Short mmCIF file of C-alpha atoms in Angstrom, two decimals:
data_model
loop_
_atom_site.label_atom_id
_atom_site.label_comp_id
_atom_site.label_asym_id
_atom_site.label_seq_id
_atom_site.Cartn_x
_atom_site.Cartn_y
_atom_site.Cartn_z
CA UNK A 991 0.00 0.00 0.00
CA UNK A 992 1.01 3.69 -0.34
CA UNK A 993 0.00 6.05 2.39
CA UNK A 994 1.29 9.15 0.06
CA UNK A 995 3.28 10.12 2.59
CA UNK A 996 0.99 10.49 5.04
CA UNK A 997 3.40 9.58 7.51
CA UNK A 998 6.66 11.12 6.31
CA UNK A 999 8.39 11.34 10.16
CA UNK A 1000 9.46 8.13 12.13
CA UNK A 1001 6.16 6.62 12.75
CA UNK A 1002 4.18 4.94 10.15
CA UNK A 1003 0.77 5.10 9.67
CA UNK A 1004 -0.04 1.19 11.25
CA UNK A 1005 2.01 2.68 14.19
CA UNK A 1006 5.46 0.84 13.46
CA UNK A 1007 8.66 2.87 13.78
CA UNK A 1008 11.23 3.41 10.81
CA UNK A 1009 14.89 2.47 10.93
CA UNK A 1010 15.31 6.56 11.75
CA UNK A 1011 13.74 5.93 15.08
CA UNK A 1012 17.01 3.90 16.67
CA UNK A 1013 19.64 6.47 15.90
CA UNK A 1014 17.79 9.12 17.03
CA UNK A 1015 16.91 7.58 20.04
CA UNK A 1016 20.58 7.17 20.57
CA UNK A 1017 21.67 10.36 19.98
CA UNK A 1018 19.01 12.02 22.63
CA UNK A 1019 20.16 9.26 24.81
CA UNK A 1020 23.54 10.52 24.50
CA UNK A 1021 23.07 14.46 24.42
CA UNK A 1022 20.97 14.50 27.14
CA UNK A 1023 23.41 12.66 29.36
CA UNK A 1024 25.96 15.15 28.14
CA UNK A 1025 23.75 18.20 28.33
CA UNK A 1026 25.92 19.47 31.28
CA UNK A 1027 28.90 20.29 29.20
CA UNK A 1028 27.19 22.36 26.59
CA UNK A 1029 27.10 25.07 28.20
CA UNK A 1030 27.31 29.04 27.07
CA UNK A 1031 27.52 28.06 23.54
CA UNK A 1032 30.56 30.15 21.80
CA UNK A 1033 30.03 32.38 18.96
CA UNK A 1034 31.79 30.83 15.29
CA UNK A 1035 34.55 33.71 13.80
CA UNK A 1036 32.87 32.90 10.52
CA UNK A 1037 30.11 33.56 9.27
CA UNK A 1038 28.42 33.04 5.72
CA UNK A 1039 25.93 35.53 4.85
CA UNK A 1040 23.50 33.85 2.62
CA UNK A 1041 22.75 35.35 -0.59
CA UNK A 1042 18.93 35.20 -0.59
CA UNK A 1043 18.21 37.85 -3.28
CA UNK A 1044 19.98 35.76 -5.80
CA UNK A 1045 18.66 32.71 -4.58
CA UNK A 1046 15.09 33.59 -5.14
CA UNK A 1047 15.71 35.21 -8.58
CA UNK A 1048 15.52 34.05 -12.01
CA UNK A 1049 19.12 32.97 -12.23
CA UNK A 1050 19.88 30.74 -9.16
CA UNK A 1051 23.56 30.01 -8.84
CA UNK A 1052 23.67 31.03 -4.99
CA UNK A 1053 22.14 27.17 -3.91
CA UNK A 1054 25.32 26.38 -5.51
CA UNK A 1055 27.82 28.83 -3.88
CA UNK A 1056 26.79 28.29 -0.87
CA UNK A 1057 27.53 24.70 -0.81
CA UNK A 1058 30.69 24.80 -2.15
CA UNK A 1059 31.23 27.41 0.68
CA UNK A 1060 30.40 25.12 3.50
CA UNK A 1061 32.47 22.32 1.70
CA UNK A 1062 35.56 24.54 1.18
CA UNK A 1063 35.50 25.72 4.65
CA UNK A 1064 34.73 23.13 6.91
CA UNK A 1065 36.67 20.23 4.57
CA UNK A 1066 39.42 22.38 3.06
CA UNK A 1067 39.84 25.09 5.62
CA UNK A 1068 38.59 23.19 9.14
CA UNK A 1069 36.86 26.20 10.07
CA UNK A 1070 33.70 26.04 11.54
CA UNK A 1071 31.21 28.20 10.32
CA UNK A 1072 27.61 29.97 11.19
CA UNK A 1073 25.21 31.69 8.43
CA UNK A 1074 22.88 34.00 8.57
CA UNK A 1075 20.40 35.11 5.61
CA UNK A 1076 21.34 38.59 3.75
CA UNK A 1077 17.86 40.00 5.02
CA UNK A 1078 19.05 38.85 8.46
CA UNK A 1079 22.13 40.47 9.15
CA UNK A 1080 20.26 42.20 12.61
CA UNK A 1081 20.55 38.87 13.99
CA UNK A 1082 24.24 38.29 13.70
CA UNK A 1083 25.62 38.17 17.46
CA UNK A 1084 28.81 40.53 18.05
CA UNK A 1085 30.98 41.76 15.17
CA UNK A 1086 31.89 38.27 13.30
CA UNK A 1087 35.97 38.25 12.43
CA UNK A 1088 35.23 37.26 8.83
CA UNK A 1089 32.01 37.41 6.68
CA UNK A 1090 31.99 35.45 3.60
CA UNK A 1091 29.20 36.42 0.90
CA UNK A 1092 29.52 33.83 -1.59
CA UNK A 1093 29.13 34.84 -5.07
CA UNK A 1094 25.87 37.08 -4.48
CA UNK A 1095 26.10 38.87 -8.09
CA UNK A 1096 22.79 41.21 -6.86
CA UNK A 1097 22.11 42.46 -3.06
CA UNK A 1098 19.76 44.05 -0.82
CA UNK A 1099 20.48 48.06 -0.68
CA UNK A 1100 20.34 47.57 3.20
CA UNK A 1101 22.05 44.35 3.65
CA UNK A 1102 25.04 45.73 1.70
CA UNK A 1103 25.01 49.06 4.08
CA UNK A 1104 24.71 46.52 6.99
CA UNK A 1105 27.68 44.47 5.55
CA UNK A 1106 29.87 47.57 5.27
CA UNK A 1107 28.79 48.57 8.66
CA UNK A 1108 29.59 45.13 10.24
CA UNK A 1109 33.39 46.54 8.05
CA UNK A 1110 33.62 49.45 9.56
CA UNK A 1111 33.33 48.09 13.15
CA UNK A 1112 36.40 45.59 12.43
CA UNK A 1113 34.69 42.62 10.33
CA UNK A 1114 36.82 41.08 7.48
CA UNK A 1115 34.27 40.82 4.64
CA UNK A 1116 34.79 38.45 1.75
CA UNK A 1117 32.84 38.78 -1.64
CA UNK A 1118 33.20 37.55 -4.86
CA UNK A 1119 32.33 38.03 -8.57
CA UNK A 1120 30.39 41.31 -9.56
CA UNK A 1121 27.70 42.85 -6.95
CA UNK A 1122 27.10 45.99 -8.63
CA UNK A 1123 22.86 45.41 -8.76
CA UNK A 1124 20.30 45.39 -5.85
CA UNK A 1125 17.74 42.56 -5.84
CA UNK A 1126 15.61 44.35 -8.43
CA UNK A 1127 18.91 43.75 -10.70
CA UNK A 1128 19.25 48.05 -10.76
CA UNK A 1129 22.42 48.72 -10.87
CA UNK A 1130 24.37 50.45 -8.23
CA UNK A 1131 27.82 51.72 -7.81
CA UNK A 1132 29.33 50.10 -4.91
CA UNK A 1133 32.86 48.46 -6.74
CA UNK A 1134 33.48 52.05 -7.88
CA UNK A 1135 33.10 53.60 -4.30
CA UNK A 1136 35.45 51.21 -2.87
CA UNK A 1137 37.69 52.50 -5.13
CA UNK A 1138 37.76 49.66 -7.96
CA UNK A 1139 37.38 50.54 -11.79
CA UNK A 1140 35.55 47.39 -13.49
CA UNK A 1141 32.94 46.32 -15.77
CA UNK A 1142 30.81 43.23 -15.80
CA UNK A 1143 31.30 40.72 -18.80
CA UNK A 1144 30.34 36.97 -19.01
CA UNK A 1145 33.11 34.33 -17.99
CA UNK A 1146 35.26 32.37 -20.46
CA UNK A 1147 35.79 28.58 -20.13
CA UNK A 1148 38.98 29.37 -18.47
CA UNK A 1149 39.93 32.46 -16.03
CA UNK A 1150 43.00 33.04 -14.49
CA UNK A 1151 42.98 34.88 -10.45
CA UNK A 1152 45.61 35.60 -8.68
CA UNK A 1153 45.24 35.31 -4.97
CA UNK A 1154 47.81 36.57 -2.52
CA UNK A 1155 50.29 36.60 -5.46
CA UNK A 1156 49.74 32.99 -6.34
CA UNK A 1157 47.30 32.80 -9.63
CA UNK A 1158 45.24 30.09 -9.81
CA UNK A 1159 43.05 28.73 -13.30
CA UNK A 1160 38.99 28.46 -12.64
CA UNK A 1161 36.93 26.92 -15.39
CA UNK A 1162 33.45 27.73 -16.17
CA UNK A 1163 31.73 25.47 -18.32
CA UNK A 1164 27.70 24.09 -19.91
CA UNK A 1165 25.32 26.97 -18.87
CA UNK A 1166 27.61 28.75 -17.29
CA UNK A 1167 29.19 30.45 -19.78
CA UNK A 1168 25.87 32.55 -20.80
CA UNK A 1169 24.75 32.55 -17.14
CA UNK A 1170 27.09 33.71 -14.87
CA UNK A 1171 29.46 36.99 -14.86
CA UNK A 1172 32.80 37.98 -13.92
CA UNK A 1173 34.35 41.53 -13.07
CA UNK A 1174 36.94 42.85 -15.57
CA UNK A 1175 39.32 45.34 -13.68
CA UNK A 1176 40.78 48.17 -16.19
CA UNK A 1177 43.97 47.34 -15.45
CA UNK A 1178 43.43 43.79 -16.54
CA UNK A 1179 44.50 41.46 -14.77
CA UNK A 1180 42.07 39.62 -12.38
CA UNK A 1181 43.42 39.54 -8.82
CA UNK A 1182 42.16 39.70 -5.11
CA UNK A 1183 41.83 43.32 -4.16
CA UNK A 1184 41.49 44.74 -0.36
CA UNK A 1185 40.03 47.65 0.56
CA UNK A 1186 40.27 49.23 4.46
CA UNK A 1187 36.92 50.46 6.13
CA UNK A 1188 36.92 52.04 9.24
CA UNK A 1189 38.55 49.08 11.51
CA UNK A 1190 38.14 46.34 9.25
CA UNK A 1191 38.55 45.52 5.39
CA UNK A 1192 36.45 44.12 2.35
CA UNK A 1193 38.09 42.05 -0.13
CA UNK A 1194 36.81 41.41 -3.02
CA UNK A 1195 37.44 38.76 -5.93
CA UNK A 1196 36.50 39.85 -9.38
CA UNK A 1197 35.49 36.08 -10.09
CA UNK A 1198 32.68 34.19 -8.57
CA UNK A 1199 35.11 31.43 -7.26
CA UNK A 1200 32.56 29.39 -5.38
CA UNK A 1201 30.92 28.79 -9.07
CA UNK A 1202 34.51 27.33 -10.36
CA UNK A 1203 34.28 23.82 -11.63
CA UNK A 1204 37.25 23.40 -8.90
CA UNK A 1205 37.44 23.81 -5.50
CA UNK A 1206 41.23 24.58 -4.97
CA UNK A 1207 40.42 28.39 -5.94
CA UNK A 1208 38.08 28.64 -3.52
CA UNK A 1209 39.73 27.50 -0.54
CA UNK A 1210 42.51 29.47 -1.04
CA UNK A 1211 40.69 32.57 -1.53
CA UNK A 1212 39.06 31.13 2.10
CA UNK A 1213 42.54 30.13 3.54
CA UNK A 1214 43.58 33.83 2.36
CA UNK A 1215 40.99 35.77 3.83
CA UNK A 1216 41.24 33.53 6.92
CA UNK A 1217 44.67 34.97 7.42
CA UNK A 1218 43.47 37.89 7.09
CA UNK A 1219 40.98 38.28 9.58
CA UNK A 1220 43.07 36.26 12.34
CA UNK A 1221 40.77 32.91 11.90
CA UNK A 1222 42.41 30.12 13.50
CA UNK A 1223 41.43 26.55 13.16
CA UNK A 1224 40.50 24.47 16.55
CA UNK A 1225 42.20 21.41 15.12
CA UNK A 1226 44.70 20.20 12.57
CA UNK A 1227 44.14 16.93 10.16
CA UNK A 1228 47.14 14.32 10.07
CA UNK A 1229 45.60 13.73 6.34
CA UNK A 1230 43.37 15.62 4.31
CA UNK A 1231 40.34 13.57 4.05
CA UNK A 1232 37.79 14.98 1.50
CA UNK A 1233 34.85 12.38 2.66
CA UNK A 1234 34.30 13.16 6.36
CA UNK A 1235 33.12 16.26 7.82
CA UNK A 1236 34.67 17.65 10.99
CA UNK A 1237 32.10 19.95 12.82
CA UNK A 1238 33.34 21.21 16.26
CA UNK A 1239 31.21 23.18 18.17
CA UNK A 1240 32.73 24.81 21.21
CA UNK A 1241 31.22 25.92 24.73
CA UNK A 1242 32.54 27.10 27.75
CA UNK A 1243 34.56 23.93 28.97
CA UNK A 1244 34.04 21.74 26.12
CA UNK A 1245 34.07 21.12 22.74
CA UNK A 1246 31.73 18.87 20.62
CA UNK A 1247 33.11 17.38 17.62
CA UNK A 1248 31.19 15.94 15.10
CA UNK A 1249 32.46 13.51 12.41
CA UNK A 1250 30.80 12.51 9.82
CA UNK A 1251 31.42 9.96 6.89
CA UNK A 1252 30.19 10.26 3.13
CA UNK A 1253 32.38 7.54 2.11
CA UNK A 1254 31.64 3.86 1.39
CA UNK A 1255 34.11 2.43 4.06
CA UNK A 1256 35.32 3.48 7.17
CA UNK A 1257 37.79 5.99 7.73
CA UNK A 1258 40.74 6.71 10.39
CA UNK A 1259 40.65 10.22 11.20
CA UNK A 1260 44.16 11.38 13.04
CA UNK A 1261 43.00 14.72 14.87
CA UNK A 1262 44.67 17.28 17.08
CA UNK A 1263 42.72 19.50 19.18
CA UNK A 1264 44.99 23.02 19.28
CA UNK A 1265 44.11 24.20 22.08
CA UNK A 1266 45.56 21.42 24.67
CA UNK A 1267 47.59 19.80 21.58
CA UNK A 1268 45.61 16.66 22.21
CA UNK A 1269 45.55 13.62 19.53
CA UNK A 1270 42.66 11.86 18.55
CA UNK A 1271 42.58 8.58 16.50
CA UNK A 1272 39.03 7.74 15.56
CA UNK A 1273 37.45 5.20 13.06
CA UNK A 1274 34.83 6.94 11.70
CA UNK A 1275 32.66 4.12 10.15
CA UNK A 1276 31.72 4.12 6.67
CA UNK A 1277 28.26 6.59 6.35
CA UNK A 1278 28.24 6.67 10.03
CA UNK A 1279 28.85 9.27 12.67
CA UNK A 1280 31.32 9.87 15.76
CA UNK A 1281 30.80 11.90 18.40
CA UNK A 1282 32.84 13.34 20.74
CA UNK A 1283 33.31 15.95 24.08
CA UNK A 1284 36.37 17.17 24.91
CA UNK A 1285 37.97 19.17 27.97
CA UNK A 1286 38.85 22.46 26.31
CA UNK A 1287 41.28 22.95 29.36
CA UNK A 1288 43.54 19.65 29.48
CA UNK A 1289 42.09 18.24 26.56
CA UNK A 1290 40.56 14.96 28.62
CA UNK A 1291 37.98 13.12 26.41
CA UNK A 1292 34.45 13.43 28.19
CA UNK A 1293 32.09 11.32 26.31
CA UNK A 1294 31.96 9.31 23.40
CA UNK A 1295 29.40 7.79 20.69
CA UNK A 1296 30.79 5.85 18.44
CA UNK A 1297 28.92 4.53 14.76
CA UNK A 1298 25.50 5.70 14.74
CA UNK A 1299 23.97 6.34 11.17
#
């Protein structure tokens, strides 16, 4: 029979439970004996400020920069990360180290004043390819009052950028090519600029990175701009492992990290927690999770779940 998904969630309609049911059962087991050590939950240095204007118009290529954003920090970068929608920015705790706006190509009027405002108070802000139209597409003039002469062209199959003096080849390709736009500077050459703002800085790449066929541009621009708003990773990767995810979440005395696997077997993940220089060696099983809490002051571990889907 076929309930039409009458009972999408973990109980069936005959009152059975789905296969969900056990893991999640586990996992409240396991947080709520644990609930003591997550407390005052710490700000993230990073966040992503979700291009929702672009995402809702008729050329959607922000679903796709965001997620290579996430990937390239968190699996590239091991940086954790918070976002925050572009008609949000009010919410956004504090004055964030680094604000990444991933290949927006139009904004909101007030979100950009907001973003330059969150600049001017000591944020880093990160922003690539053209953003020289407001969410009605008008265009506005906000490259040329931070100082930068450019015009907006479509990309070729192959760009070059030069990031931090290192220049690095980006290929668009299929729709792309009559879709998506690129910033040509007068002076020709494509090339990570910086601009100061009161206490902070916005730097600006005339390519939409995140929208690269590759992800080795983009996490260098990331690794860059990391650097230069004084990000520094929680923990360090014995290998670079491109199928688990490494999401630490830190709180007063502990921190909570999260590994997940995408790949098809299991996985030894060789982590060191910087703050107390303490090693980890955990098998992370294949499409499984790990979970662990940590002593942020001598590094003890606190609790542990191991393989839960």
């Amino acid at each position: 029979k076929s309930d039409n998904e009458a009972a999408i969630g973990l109980i069936r309609a005959d009152g059975t439970a789905k296969p969900e049911l056990e893991p999640l059962v586990k996992f409240s087991k396991f947080f709520a004996a644990n609930s003591h050590f997550m407390e005052q939950r710490q700000q993230e240095s990073v966040v992503m400020v979700i291009p929702h204007s672009q995402m809702y118009s008729t050329r959607n290529f922000a679903t796709e920069a965001t997620r290579r954003c996430v990937r390239a920090m968190y699996y590239h970068c091991n940086m954790q990360m918070s976002s925050v929608s572009e008609y949000r920015l009010n919410a956004v705790q504090g004055i964030p180290k680094l604000l990444v706006i991933p290949s927006p190509r139009i904004l909101n009027e007030s979100s950009w004043q907001s973003i330059k405002n969150f600049a001017e108070q000591g944020s880093t802000v990160l922003i690539s390819g053209p953003f020289d139209a407001d969410d009605h597409w008008l265009h506005v003039s906000r490259t040329k009052d931070l100082g930068i002469d450019s015009v907006t062209k479509p990309v070729m199959q192959e760009e070059f950028l030069s990031i931090d003096g290192t220049e690095y080849q980006l290929g668009f390709r299929g729709d792309k090519l009559q879709r998506v736009e690129k910033a040509v500077l007068k002076n020709g050459r494509a090339a990570v600029t910086g601009t100061h703002i009161g206490k902070g800085k916005i730097l600006w790449s005339p390519l939409p990175v995140e929208l690269a066929e590759d992800i080795n541009s983009t996490a260098a621009l990331y690794s860059y701009a990391l650097r230069e708003a004084g990000c520094v990773s929680l923990f360090s990767l014995e290998d670079k492992i491109s199928s688990v995810l490494v999401a630490p979440t830190v709180f007063k005395d502990a921190v909570l990290y999260v590994l997940v696997s995408e790949s098809d077997r299991d996985t030894n993940v060789r982590l060191t927690h910087l703050e107390t220089q303490t090693m980890l060696q955990l098998l992370v099983p294949a499409q499984q999770t790990e979970i662990v809490f940590l002593n942020r002051s001598n590094g003890k571990l606190l609790s542990q779940l191991k393989g839960n889907s």
